[in-house]
Short mmCIF file of C-alpha atoms in Angstrom, two decimals:
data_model
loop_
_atom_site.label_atom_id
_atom_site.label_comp_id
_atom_site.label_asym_id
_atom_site.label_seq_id
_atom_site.Cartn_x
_atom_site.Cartn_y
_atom_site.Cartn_z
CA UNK A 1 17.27 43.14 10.47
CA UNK A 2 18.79 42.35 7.32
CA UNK A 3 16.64 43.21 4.36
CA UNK A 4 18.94 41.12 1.71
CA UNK A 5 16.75 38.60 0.61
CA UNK A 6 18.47 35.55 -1.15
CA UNK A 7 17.74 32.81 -3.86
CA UNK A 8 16.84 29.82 -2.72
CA UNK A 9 19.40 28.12 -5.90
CA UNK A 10 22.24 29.62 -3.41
CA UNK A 11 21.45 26.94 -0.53
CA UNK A 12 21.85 23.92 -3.04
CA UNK A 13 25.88 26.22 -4.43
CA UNK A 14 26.08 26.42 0.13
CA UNK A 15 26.22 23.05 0.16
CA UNK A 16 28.70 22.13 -2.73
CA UNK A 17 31.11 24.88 -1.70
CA UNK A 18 30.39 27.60 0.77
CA UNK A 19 32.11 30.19 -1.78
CA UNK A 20 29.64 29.64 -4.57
CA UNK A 21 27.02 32.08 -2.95
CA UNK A 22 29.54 34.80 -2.04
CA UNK A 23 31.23 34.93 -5.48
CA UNK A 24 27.46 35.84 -6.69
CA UNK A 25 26.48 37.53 -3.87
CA UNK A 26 28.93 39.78 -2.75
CA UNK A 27 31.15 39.65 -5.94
CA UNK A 28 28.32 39.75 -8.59
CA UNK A 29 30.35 37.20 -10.74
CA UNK A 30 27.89 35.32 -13.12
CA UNK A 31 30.18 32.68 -15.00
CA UNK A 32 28.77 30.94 -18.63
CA UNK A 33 26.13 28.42 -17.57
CA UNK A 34 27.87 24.83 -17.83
CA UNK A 35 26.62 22.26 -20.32
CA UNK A 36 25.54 20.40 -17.80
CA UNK A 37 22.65 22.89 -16.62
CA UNK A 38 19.15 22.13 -18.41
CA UNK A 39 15.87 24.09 -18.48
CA UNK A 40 13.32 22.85 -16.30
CA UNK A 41 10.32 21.30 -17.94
CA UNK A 42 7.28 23.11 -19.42
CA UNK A 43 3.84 22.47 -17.36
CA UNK A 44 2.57 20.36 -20.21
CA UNK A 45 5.61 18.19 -19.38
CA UNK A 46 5.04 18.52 -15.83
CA UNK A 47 1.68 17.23 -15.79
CA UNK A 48 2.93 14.09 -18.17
CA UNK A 49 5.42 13.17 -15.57
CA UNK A 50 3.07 13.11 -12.71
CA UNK A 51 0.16 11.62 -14.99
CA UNK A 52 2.37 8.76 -15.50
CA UNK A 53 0.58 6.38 -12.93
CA UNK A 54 -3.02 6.38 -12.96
CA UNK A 55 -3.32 7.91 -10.16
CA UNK A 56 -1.10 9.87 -7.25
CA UNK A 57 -0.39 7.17 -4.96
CA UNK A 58 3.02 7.88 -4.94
CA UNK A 59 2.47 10.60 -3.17
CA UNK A 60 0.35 9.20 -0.36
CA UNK A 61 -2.77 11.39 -0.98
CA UNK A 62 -6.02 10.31 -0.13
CA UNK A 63 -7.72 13.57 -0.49
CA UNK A 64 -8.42 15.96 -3.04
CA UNK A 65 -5.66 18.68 -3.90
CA UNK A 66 -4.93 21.35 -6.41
CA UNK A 67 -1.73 21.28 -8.30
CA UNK A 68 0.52 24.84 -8.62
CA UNK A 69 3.46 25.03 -11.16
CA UNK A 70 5.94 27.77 -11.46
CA UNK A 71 4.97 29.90 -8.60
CA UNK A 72 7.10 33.04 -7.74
CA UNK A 73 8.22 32.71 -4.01
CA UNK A 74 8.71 34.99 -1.62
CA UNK A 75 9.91 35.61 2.51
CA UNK A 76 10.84 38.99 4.15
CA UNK A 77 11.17 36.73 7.17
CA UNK A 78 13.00 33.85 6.11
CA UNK A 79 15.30 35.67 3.53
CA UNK A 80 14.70 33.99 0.95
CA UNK A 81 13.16 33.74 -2.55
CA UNK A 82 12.73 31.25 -5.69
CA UNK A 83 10.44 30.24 -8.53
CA UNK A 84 9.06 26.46 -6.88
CA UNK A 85 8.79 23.89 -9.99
CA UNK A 86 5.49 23.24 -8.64
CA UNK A 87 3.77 22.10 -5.51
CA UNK A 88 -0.04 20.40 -4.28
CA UNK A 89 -2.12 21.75 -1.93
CA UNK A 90 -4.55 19.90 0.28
CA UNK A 91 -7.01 20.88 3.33
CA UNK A 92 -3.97 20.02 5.69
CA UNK A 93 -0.85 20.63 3.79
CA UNK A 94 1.16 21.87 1.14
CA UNK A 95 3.92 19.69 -0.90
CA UNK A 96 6.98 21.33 -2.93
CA UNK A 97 7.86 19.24 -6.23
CA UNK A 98 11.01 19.19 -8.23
CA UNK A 99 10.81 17.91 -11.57
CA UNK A 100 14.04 16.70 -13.15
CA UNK A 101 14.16 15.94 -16.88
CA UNK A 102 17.18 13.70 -16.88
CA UNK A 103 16.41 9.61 -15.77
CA UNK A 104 18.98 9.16 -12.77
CA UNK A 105 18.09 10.48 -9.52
CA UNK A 106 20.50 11.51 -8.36
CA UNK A 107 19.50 13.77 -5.49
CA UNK A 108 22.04 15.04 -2.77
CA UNK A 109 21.87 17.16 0.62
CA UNK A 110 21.75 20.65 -0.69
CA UNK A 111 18.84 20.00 -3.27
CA UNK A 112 17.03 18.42 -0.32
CA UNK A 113 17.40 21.40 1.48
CA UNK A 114 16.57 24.02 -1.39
CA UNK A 115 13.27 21.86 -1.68
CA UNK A 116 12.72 22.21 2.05
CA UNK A 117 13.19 26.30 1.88
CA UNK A 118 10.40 26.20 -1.00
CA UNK A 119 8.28 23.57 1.55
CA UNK A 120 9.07 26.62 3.93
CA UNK A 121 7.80 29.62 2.52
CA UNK A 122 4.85 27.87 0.70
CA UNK A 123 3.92 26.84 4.93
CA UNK A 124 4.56 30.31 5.73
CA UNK A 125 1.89 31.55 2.77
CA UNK A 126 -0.65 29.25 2.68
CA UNK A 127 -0.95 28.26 6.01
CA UNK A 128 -0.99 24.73 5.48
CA UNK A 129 1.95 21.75 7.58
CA UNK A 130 4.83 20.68 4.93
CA UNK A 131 5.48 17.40 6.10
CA UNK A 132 7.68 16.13 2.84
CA UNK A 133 8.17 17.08 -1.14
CA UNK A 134 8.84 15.07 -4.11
CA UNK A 135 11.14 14.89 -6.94
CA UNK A 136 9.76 13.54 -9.98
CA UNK A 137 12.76 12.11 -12.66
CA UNK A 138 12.58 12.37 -16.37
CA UNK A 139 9.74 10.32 -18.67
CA UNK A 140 8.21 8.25 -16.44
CA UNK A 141 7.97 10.75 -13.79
CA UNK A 142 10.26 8.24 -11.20
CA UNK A 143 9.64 9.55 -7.37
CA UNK A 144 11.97 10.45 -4.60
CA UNK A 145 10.50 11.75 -1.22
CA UNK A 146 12.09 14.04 1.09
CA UNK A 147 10.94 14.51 4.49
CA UNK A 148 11.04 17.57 6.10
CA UNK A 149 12.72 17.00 9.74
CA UNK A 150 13.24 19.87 12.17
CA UNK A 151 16.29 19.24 11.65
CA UNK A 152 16.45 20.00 7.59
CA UNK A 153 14.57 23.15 9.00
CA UNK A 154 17.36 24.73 11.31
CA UNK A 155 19.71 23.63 8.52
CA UNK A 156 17.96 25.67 6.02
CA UNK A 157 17.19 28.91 8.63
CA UNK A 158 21.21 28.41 9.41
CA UNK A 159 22.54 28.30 6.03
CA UNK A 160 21.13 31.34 4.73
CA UNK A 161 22.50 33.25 8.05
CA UNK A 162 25.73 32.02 6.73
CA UNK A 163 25.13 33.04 3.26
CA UNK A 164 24.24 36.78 4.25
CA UNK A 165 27.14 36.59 6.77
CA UNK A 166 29.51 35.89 4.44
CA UNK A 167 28.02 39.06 1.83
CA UNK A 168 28.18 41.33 4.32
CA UNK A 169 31.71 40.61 5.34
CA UNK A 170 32.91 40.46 2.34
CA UNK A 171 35.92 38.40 2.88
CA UNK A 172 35.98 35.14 0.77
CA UNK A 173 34.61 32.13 3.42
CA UNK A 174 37.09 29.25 3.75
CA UNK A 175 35.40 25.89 1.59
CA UNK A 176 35.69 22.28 2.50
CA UNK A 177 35.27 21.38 -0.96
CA UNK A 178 37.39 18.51 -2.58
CA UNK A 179 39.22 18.57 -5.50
CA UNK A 180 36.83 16.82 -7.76
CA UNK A 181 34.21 19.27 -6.37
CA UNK A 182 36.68 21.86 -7.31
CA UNK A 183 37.50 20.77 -10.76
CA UNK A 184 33.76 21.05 -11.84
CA UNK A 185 33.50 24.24 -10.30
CA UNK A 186 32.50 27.63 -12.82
CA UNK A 187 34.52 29.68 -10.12
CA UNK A 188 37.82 27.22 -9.66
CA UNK A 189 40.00 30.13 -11.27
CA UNK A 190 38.80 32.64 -8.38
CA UNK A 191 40.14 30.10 -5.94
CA UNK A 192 43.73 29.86 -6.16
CA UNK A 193 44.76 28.47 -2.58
CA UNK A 194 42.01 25.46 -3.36
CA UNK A 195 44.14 23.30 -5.98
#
């Protein structure tokens, strides 16, 4: 068994460009942190955002639940670890959220799947079905669900088997990324066969 456990951030950088993760992971690069990147949101500002309607029936709750924000997560068996923006818990099941200070959702495959690995271990340590998470956008708190297929599931166990693959071989893993992927990339000048 492979004891490497790995961030769940490196599913989302899988996703964009399969050399992101190895770069970190097996070459312990750590570039400047683009412009681009922002903080996540205090829980003061977390609790505004989901406040914003008077009441949660965005979410489709119709039972009482407890609300969790920046919890430490962890899996030995899953591989994996992360600090989860937040998540609610009910009798039944557990929901991941993702808040997002900036207005436009803009919400692709790989954060999908990083909330889906948080879904994952918070099923794993609670006990509780993950069915879906939410991503809550900027002032207002906008919503975007994400369901949590079986599919999203194998996607996630599969992607960090690649990830820890690709560490312990060592050899950089071929990308499918374009070349506008490429030219907003931290690593582009570690990639010299890519443009």
């Amino acid at each position: 068994m492979d004891e490497f456990n790995i961030p769940i951030s490196m599913i989302r950088q899988f996703v964009f460009c399969r050399r992101i993760p190895f770069y970190y992971l097996a070459r312990g690069l750590k570039p400047a942190e683009q412009p681009w990147v922002k903080q996540g949101c205090d829980f003061h500002k977390k609790t505004e955002m989901l406040q914003k309607r008077r009441n949660l029936s965005r979410f489709g709750l119709n039972e009482e639940f407890k609300l969790f924000s920046e919890k430490s997560l962890y899996s030995e068996d899953l591989g994996i670890h992360g600090i989860c923006d937040g998540y609610l818990v009910t009798q039944n099941e557990v929901i991941p959220l993702e808040f997002k200070l900036q207005d436009n959702m803009s919400f692709g495959k790989g954060a999908e799947l990083q909330l889906c690995a948080y879904g994952m271990i918070l099923q794993e340590s609670l006990g509780r079905n993950i069915e879906k998470g939410f991503v809550l956008y900027g002032e207002k708190g906008k919503t975007f669900r994400v369901d949590f297929s079986q599919e999203k599931i194998n996607e996630v166990i599969t992607i960090v088997s690649y990830i820890k693959n690709d560490r312990n071989k060592g050899l950089i893993p071929s990308s499918t990324a374009t070349a506008k992927q490429c030219s907003q990339c931290e690593f582009s000048n570690f990639c010299a066969d890519r443009l």
